[in-house]
CSV table of C-alpha atoms in Angstrom, one decimal:
chain,number,residue,atom,x,y,z
A,1,MET,CA,-25.9,13.8,-10.2
A,2,THR,CA,-24.1,10.7,-11.7
A,3,PHE,CA,-21.1,9.6,-10.4
A,4,LYS,CA,-19.5,10.1,-13.9
A,5,ALA,CA,-20.5,13.6,-13.6
A,6,PHE,CA,-19.7,14.2,-10.1
A,7,SER,CA,-15.9,12.9,-11.1
A,8,SER,CA,-15.6,15.0,-13.9
A,9,ILE,CA,-16.2,17.9,-11.4
A,10,ILE,CA,-13.7,16.9,-9.1
A,11,LEU,CA,-11.3,16.6,-12.1
A,12,ILE,CA,-12.2,20.1,-13.1
A,13,ALA,CA,-11.6,21.3,-9.7
A,14,ILE,CA,-8.1,19.7,-9.3
A,15,ALA,CA,-6.8,21.0,-12.6
A,16,ALA,CA,-8.1,24.2,-11.6
A,17,ALA,CA,-6.5,24.3,-8.5
A,18,ARG,CA,-3.2,23.4,-10.2
A,19,VAL,CA,-3.3,26.3,-12.6
A,20,ALA,CA,-4.0,28.5,-9.8
A,21,SER,CA,-1.0,27.0,-8.2
A,22,ALA,CA,1.4,27.2,-11.0
A,23,SER,CA,0.3,30.9,-11.8
A,24,LEU,CA,1.6,31.9,-8.7
A,25,THR,CA,5.0,30.3,-9.8
A,26,LYS,CA,7.1,32.5,-12.1
A,27,ARG,CA,8.3,30.0,-14.6
A,28,VAL,CA,11.6,30.2,-17.2
A,29,LEU,CA,11.5,29.0,-20.5
A,30,CYS,CA,15.1,27.1,-21.2
A,31,PRO,CA,16.6,27.1,-24.3
A,32,SER,CA,15.7,23.1,-24.7
A,33,GLY,CA,12.2,24.2,-24.5
A,34,HIS,CA,11.9,23.1,-20.6
A,35,LEU,CA,10.0,25.2,-18.3
A,36,THR,CA,11.9,25.7,-14.6
A,37,ALA,CA,11.4,27.6,-11.6
A,38,ASN,CA,15.0,29.1,-11.9
A,39,ALA,CA,17.3,30.1,-14.8
A,40,ALA,CA,20.0,28.7,-13.4
A,41,CYS,CA,18.4,25.3,-13.6
A,42,CYS,CA,18.2,24.9,-17.5
A,43,ILE,CA,21.9,23.7,-18.1
A,44,LEU,CA,20.7,20.5,-16.3
A,45,PHE,CA,18.1,19.7,-18.8
A,46,PRO,CA,20.8,18.3,-21.3
A,47,ILE,CA,22.9,16.8,-19.1
A,48,SER,CA,19.8,14.7,-17.5
A,49,ASP,CA,19.1,13.8,-21.2
A,50,ASP,CA,22.5,12.7,-21.8
A,51,ILE,CA,22.8,10.6,-18.6
A,52,GLN,CA,19.8,8.9,-19.1
A,53,ALA,CA,20.6,7.9,-22.8
A,54,ASN,CA,24.3,6.9,-22.3
A,55,LEU,CA,24.2,6.0,-18.9
A,56,PHE,CA,21.0,4.5,-17.4
A,57,ASP,CA,20.0,2.7,-20.9
A,58,GLY,CA,17.6,5.3,-22.1
A,59,GLY,CA,15.8,5.8,-18.8
A,60,GLN,CA,15.7,2.5,-17.1
A,61,CYS,CA,15.9,1.2,-13.6
A,62,VAL,CA,19.4,-0.5,-14.3
A,63,GLU,CA,22.5,-1.6,-12.3
A,64,GLU,CA,24.1,1.6,-12.9
A,65,VAL,CA,21.1,3.6,-11.4
A,66,HIS,CA,21.6,1.3,-8.2
A,67,GLU,CA,25.3,2.1,-8.3
A,68,SER,CA,24.8,5.8,-8.5
A,69,LEU,CA,22.6,6.0,-5.9
A,70,ARG,CA,25.5,4.1,-3.5
A,71,LEU,CA,28.2,6.6,-4.8
A,72,THR,CA,25.6,9.6,-3.3
A,73,PHE,CA,25.8,8.0,0.0
A,74,HIS,CA,29.7,7.2,-0.2
A,75,ASP,CA,30.1,11.2,-1.5
A,76,ALA,CA,28.3,12.9,1.2
A,77,ASN,CA,29.3,10.3,4.3
A,78,GLY,CA,33.2,10.6,3.9
A,79,PHE,CA,33.9,9.8,0.1
A,80,SER,CA,35.0,12.3,-2.7
A,81,PRO,CA,36.0,11.2,-6.1
A,82,THR,CA,39.0,13.3,-6.0
A,83,PHE,CA,40.5,11.4,-3.7
A,84,ASP,CA,41.7,8.1,-5.2
A,85,GLU,CA,43.0,6.9,-1.9
A,86,THR,CA,39.8,6.1,-0.4
A,87,GLN,CA,38.9,3.4,-3.1
A,88,VAL,CA,41.1,0.7,-1.2
A,89,PHE,CA,38.9,1.3,1.7
A,90,HIS,CA,37.0,-2.1,2.3
A,91,ALA,CA,33.8,-0.1,2.4
A,92,ASP,CA,34.2,1.3,-0.8
A,93,ASP,CA,34.7,-2.0,-2.8
A,94,GLY,CA,33.0,-1.7,-6.3
A,95,ILE,CA,32.8,2.1,-6.1
A,96,ALA,CA,35.5,2.3,-8.9
A,97,ASP,CA,33.3,0.7,-11.1
A,98,ILE,CA,30.6,3.5,-11.4
A,99,LEU,CA,33.1,6.1,-11.1
A,100,GLY,CA,34.9,5.0,-14.2
A,101,ALA,CA,31.0,4.8,-15.7
A,102,GLN,CA,30.5,8.7,-14.6
A,103,GLU,CA,33.9,10.0,-15.2
A,104,PRO,CA,33.2,10.9,-19.0
A,105,PHE,CA,30.3,12.9,-17.9
A,106,PHE,CA,32.2,14.5,-14.7
A,107,LEU,CA,34.7,15.7,-17.8
A,108,LYS,CA,32.0,16.6,-20.1
A,109,PHE,CA,30.4,18.9,-17.7
A,110,ASP,CA,32.9,20.2,-15.1
A,111,ASP,CA,32.4,23.8,-16.8
A,112,LYS,CA,28.8,23.4,-15.4
A,113,LEU,CA,28.8,21.1,-12.3
A,114,SER,CA,31.1,20.4,-9.7
A,115,ALA,CA,32.1,16.7,-8.9
A,116,GLY,CA,29.5,16.7,-5.8
A,117,ASP,CA,26.8,18.1,-8.0
A,118,SER,CA,27.1,15.7,-10.5
A,119,ILE,CA,27.3,12.7,-8.3
A,120,GLN,CA,23.9,14.0,-6.5
A,121,PHE,CA,22.2,14.9,-9.7
A,122,ALA,CA,23.0,11.3,-11.2
A,123,GLY,CA,21.6,9.6,-8.4
A,124,ALA,CA,18.4,11.8,-8.5
A,125,ILE,CA,17.9,11.4,-12.1
A,126,GLY,CA,18.3,7.7,-12.0
A,127,LEU,CA,16.2,6.9,-8.9
A,128,SER,CA,13.3,8.3,-11.1
A,129,ASN,CA,13.7,5.4,-13.4
A,130,CYS,CA,12.5,3.0,-10.4
A,131,PRO,CA,8.8,2.7,-10.3
A,132,GLY,CA,7.5,3.7,-6.6
A,133,ALA,CA,10.5,5.7,-6.0
A,134,PRO,CA,9.9,9.6,-4.5
A,135,GLY,CA,11.4,12.6,-6.8
A,136,LEU,CA,14.5,13.6,-4.9
A,137,GLU,CA,15.0,17.2,-4.0
A,138,PHE,CA,18.2,18.5,-5.8
A,139,LEU,CA,20.0,21.5,-4.7
A,140,LEU,CA,22.9,23.0,-7.1
A,141,GLY,CA,25.8,24.9,-6.0
A,142,ARG,CA,28.1,22.3,-4.1
A,143,PRO,CA,31.6,23.9,-4.2
A,144,THR,CA,34.5,21.8,-6.3
A,145,GLY,CA,36.4,20.0,-3.9
A,146,ARG,CA,39.6,21.4,-2.6
A,147,ALA,CA,40.5,19.0,0.3
A,148,SER,CA,44.1,18.3,1.0
A,149,ALA,CA,43.8,14.8,2.5
A,150,ALA,CA,41.4,11.6,2.0
A,151,SER,CA,38.4,10.9,4.1
A,152,PRO,CA,39.1,9.1,7.2
A,153,ARG,CA,38.3,5.6,7.3
A,154,GLY,CA,35.6,4.1,9.5
A,155,LEU,CA,32.8,6.6,8.2
A,156,ILE,CA,30.7,4.5,5.6
A,157,PRO,CA,28.8,1.9,7.6
A,158,GLU,CA,29.7,-1.9,6.7
A,159,PRO,CA,27.4,-4.9,6.8
A,160,GLN,CA,29.3,-6.7,9.7
A,161,ASP,CA,28.9,-3.3,11.6
A,162,ASN,CA,26.1,-3.6,14.7
A,163,ILE,CA,23.4,-1.6,14.8
A,164,THR,CA,24.5,0.5,17.2
A,165,THR,CA,27.7,1.6,15.7
A,166,ILE,CA,25.7,2.4,12.4
A,167,LEU,CA,23.2,4.6,14.4
A,168,GLN,CA,26.6,6.4,15.8
A,169,GLN,CA,27.9,7.0,12.6
A,170,PHE,CA,24.5,8.9,11.3
A,171,ALA,CA,24.1,10.7,14.5
A,172,GLU,CA,27.5,12.3,14.2
A,173,VAL,CA,26.3,13.7,11.1
A,174,GLY,CA,23.1,15.0,12.4
A,175,PHE,CA,20.6,12.2,11.5
A,176,THR,CA,18.5,10.4,14.2
A,177,PRO,CA,17.8,6.8,14.1
A,178,ALA,CA,14.2,7.0,12.3
A,179,GLU,CA,16.3,9.0,9.6
A,180,ALA,CA,18.6,6.4,9.3
A,181,ILE,CA,16.4,3.6,8.8
A,182,ALA,CA,14.6,5.8,6.4
A,183,LEU,CA,17.8,5.9,4.1
A,184,ILE,CA,17.9,1.9,4.6
A,185,ALA,CA,15.2,2.0,2.0
A,186,SER,CA,17.7,2.6,-0.8
A,187,HIS,CA,18.6,-1.2,-0.4
A,188,THR,CA,15.1,-1.9,-1.9
A,189,ILE,CA,16.8,-1.6,-5.2
A,190,ALA,CA,20.4,-2.9,-4.3
A,191,ALA,CA,22.4,-6.0,-4.0
A,192,PRO,CA,25.4,-6.9,-2.2
A,193,HIS,CA,28.9,-6.1,-3.8
A,194,ASN,CA,31.9,-7.5,-3.2
A,195,VAL,CA,31.0,-9.4,0.1
A,196,ASN,CA,31.2,-13.1,-1.4
A,197,GLU,CA,31.3,-13.3,-5.2
A,198,SER,CA,29.5,-16.5,-5.2
A,199,PRO,CA,26.3,-16.2,-7.3
A,200,ALA,CA,24.3,-17.4,-4.8
A,201,VAL,CA,24.6,-14.4,-2.4
A,202,ARG,CA,24.9,-11.4,-5.2
A,203,THR,CA,21.1,-11.7,-5.9
A,204,PRO,CA,19.5,-8.6,-4.8
A,205,PHE,CA,18.3,-7.7,-1.0
A,206,ASP,CA,14.8,-8.3,-2.1
A,207,SER,CA,12.9,-10.0,-4.8
A,208,THR,CA,11.7,-6.7,-6.7
A,209,PRO,CA,15.2,-4.8,-7.2
A,210,GLY,CA,13.7,-2.9,-9.9
A,211,ILE,CA,11.0,-1.5,-7.8
A,212,PHE,CA,11.4,1.0,-4.9
A,213,ASP,CA,9.1,-0.8,-2.3
A,214,THR,CA,8.9,-2.1,1.3
A,215,GLN,CA,9.8,-5.4,0.1
A,216,ILE,CA,13.5,-5.2,1.7
A,217,PHE,CA,12.0,-4.8,5.1
A,218,ILE,CA,9.5,-7.9,4.6
A,219,GLU,CA,12.1,-10.1,3.0
A,220,MET,CA,14.8,-9.4,5.5
A,221,GLN,CA,13.0,-10.4,8.3
A,222,SER,CA,14.1,-13.9,9.8
A,223,ARG,CA,10.6,-15.1,10.7
A,224,GLY,CA,8.5,-14.4,7.4
A,225,THR,CA,6.0,-11.9,7.2
A,226,LEU,CA,2.9,-10.9,9.1
A,227,PHE,CA,-0.6,-10.2,7.5
A,228,PRO,CA,-0.6,-6.2,7.4
A,229,GLY,CA,-4.5,-6.7,8.4
A,230,ALA,CA,-7.8,-5.2,6.9
A,231,THR,CA,-6.6,-1.7,6.6
A,232,GLY,CA,-3.3,-2.4,4.1
A,233,ASN,CA,0.1,-1.1,4.0
A,234,LEU,CA,-0.7,2.0,1.9
A,235,LEU,CA,0.1,4.4,4.6
A,236,GLY,CA,3.4,2.4,5.2
A,237,GLU,CA,4.5,2.9,1.6
A,238,SER,CA,3.5,6.3,1.4
A,239,ARG,CA,6.0,6.9,4.5
A,240,LEU,CA,9.0,5.1,2.8
A,241,GLN,CA,8.6,7.6,0.1
A,242,THR,CA,8.0,10.9,2.1
A,243,GLU,CA,10.6,9.9,4.6
A,244,PHE,CA,13.4,8.5,2.5
A,245,ARG,CA,13.0,11.4,0.3
A,246,ALA,CA,13.2,14.1,3.4
A,247,ALA,CA,16.5,11.7,4.8
A,248,MET,CA,18.1,11.9,1.1
A,249,SER,CA,17.4,15.5,1.0
A,250,LYS,CA,19.2,16.0,4.3
A,251,MET,CA,21.9,13.3,3.7
A,252,ALA,CA,22.8,15.1,0.1
A,253,THR,CA,23.4,18.9,1.5
A,254,ILE,CA,25.7,17.8,4.5
A,255,GLY,CA,28.1,20.2,5.2
A,256,HIS,CA,26.5,22.7,2.7
A,257,ASN,CA,24.3,26.0,3.3
A,258,ARG,CA,21.1,25.3,1.5
A,259,ALA,CA,20.0,28.8,1.6
A,260,ALA,CA,23.1,29.5,-0.6
A,261,MET,CA,22.0,26.6,-3.2
A,262,VAL,CA,19.4,27.0,-6.0
A,263,ASP,CA,16.5,24.2,-5.5
A,264,CYS,CA,16.2,22.5,-9.2
A,265,SER,CA,14.1,19.8,-7.9
A,266,ASP,CA,11.7,20.1,-10.8
A,267,VAL,CA,14.6,18.9,-13.4
A,268,ILE,CA,14.1,15.6,-11.8
A,269,PRO,CA,11.9,13.4,-13.9
A,270,VAL,CA,8.9,11.9,-12.1
A,271,PRO,CA,9.2,8.6,-10.9
A,272,LYS,CA,7.6,6.0,-13.1
A,273,PRO,CA,4.3,4.6,-11.7
A,274,VAL,CA,3.0,0.7,-11.2
A,275,THR,CA,1.1,-0.1,-14.5
A,276,MET,CA,-1.3,-3.0,-15.3
A,277,ASP,CA,1.8,-4.7,-16.6
A,278,ASP,CA,2.9,-5.0,-12.9
A,279,ILE,CA,-0.1,-6.8,-11.9
A,280,GLU,CA,-0.5,-10.5,-12.0
A,281,GLN,CA,-4.2,-11.6,-12.4
A,282,ALA,CA,-3.3,-15.2,-12.7
A,283,CYS,CA,-0.8,-17.9,-12.6
A,284,ALA,CA,1.9,-17.4,-15.5
A,285,THR,CA,1.0,-21.0,-16.7
A,286,SER,CA,-2.7,-20.4,-17.1
A,287,ALA,CA,-5.2,-17.7,-18.5
A,288,PHE,CA,-7.1,-15.7,-16.4
A,289,PRO,CA,-10.4,-17.9,-16.2
A,290,VAL,CA,-13.7,-16.9,-17.6
A,291,LEU,CA,-16.2,-15.8,-15.1
A,292,THR,CA,-19.8,-16.3,-15.9
A,293,ALA,CA,-22.6,-14.4,-14.0
A,294,ASP,CA,-26.8,-15.2,-14.2
A,295,LEU,CA,-28.0,-11.9,-15.2
A,296,GLY,CA,-31.1,-12.5,-13.0
A,297,PRO,CA,-34.4,-10.2,-13.5
A,298,ALA,CA,-34.5,-6.7,-14.5
A,299,THR,CA,-34.6,-4.5,-11.4
A,300,SER,CA,-36.0,-0.9,-11.8
A,301,ALA,CA,-35.9,1.9,-9.3
A,302,LEU,CA,-38.4,4.5,-8.5
A,303,PRO,CA,-37.7,8.2,-9.6
A,304,VAL,CA,-36.3,10.9,-7.4
């Protein structure tokens, strides 16, 4: 059997398994033409299209994506857009910009989504535009906020906080140190805000702000990097995605009853993969070298 034939068999088997799996899940055809596991999620497809087109520049990993992801943290961990007072908190510097950008969507869809749902949905949709990112879970059903007082100060970790303080803040809402570190991965597409306005220090946290990868952990090391070894770092990249997704799912539902919410994760687009355009085969200043090879004598193989 040739390798090509063997590969075809494997692909057919995988396709058959997917079809069998899909057949076990009841799907609903939405008016928009999309399929989803729950009819309650149908309202989200037009909203997603609107957000992608008018907030995220047609589905790009742009600044508004970075800001929307940041807003999911502040909303889930002590911040709500219904409290104008919290905008003066130091940790919330710069939040007003993305709130202003998202406000038209809050108002346009307030009969379909609560502010909490809208914030978490926009964050999940936006992250899907960044190559390398995991597809986030999205549960629909956060109630409209009715709190009578603003969130207390100090619930959002700040850059100057020490590790003990940050981990303690996460622990108070049920996060382990490992989960807190997983959430730090969000900074791979981030940059500092209102810490220092000098252009030299407003650069992104790593050299690949448009890609969700482990570069943030590599480049923040004080003494550079170490060779990952002959086994490579693919496992680490996979863990980055799975552990970040799990931690984000937990954070996005703090204080909510997951059993009372609707799983609309299949509305979130599949994150963009890395393509051949991301591969640098040669230096930008020179063409890829032309390689020659000596064909040598013809070879033959005995029949099997």
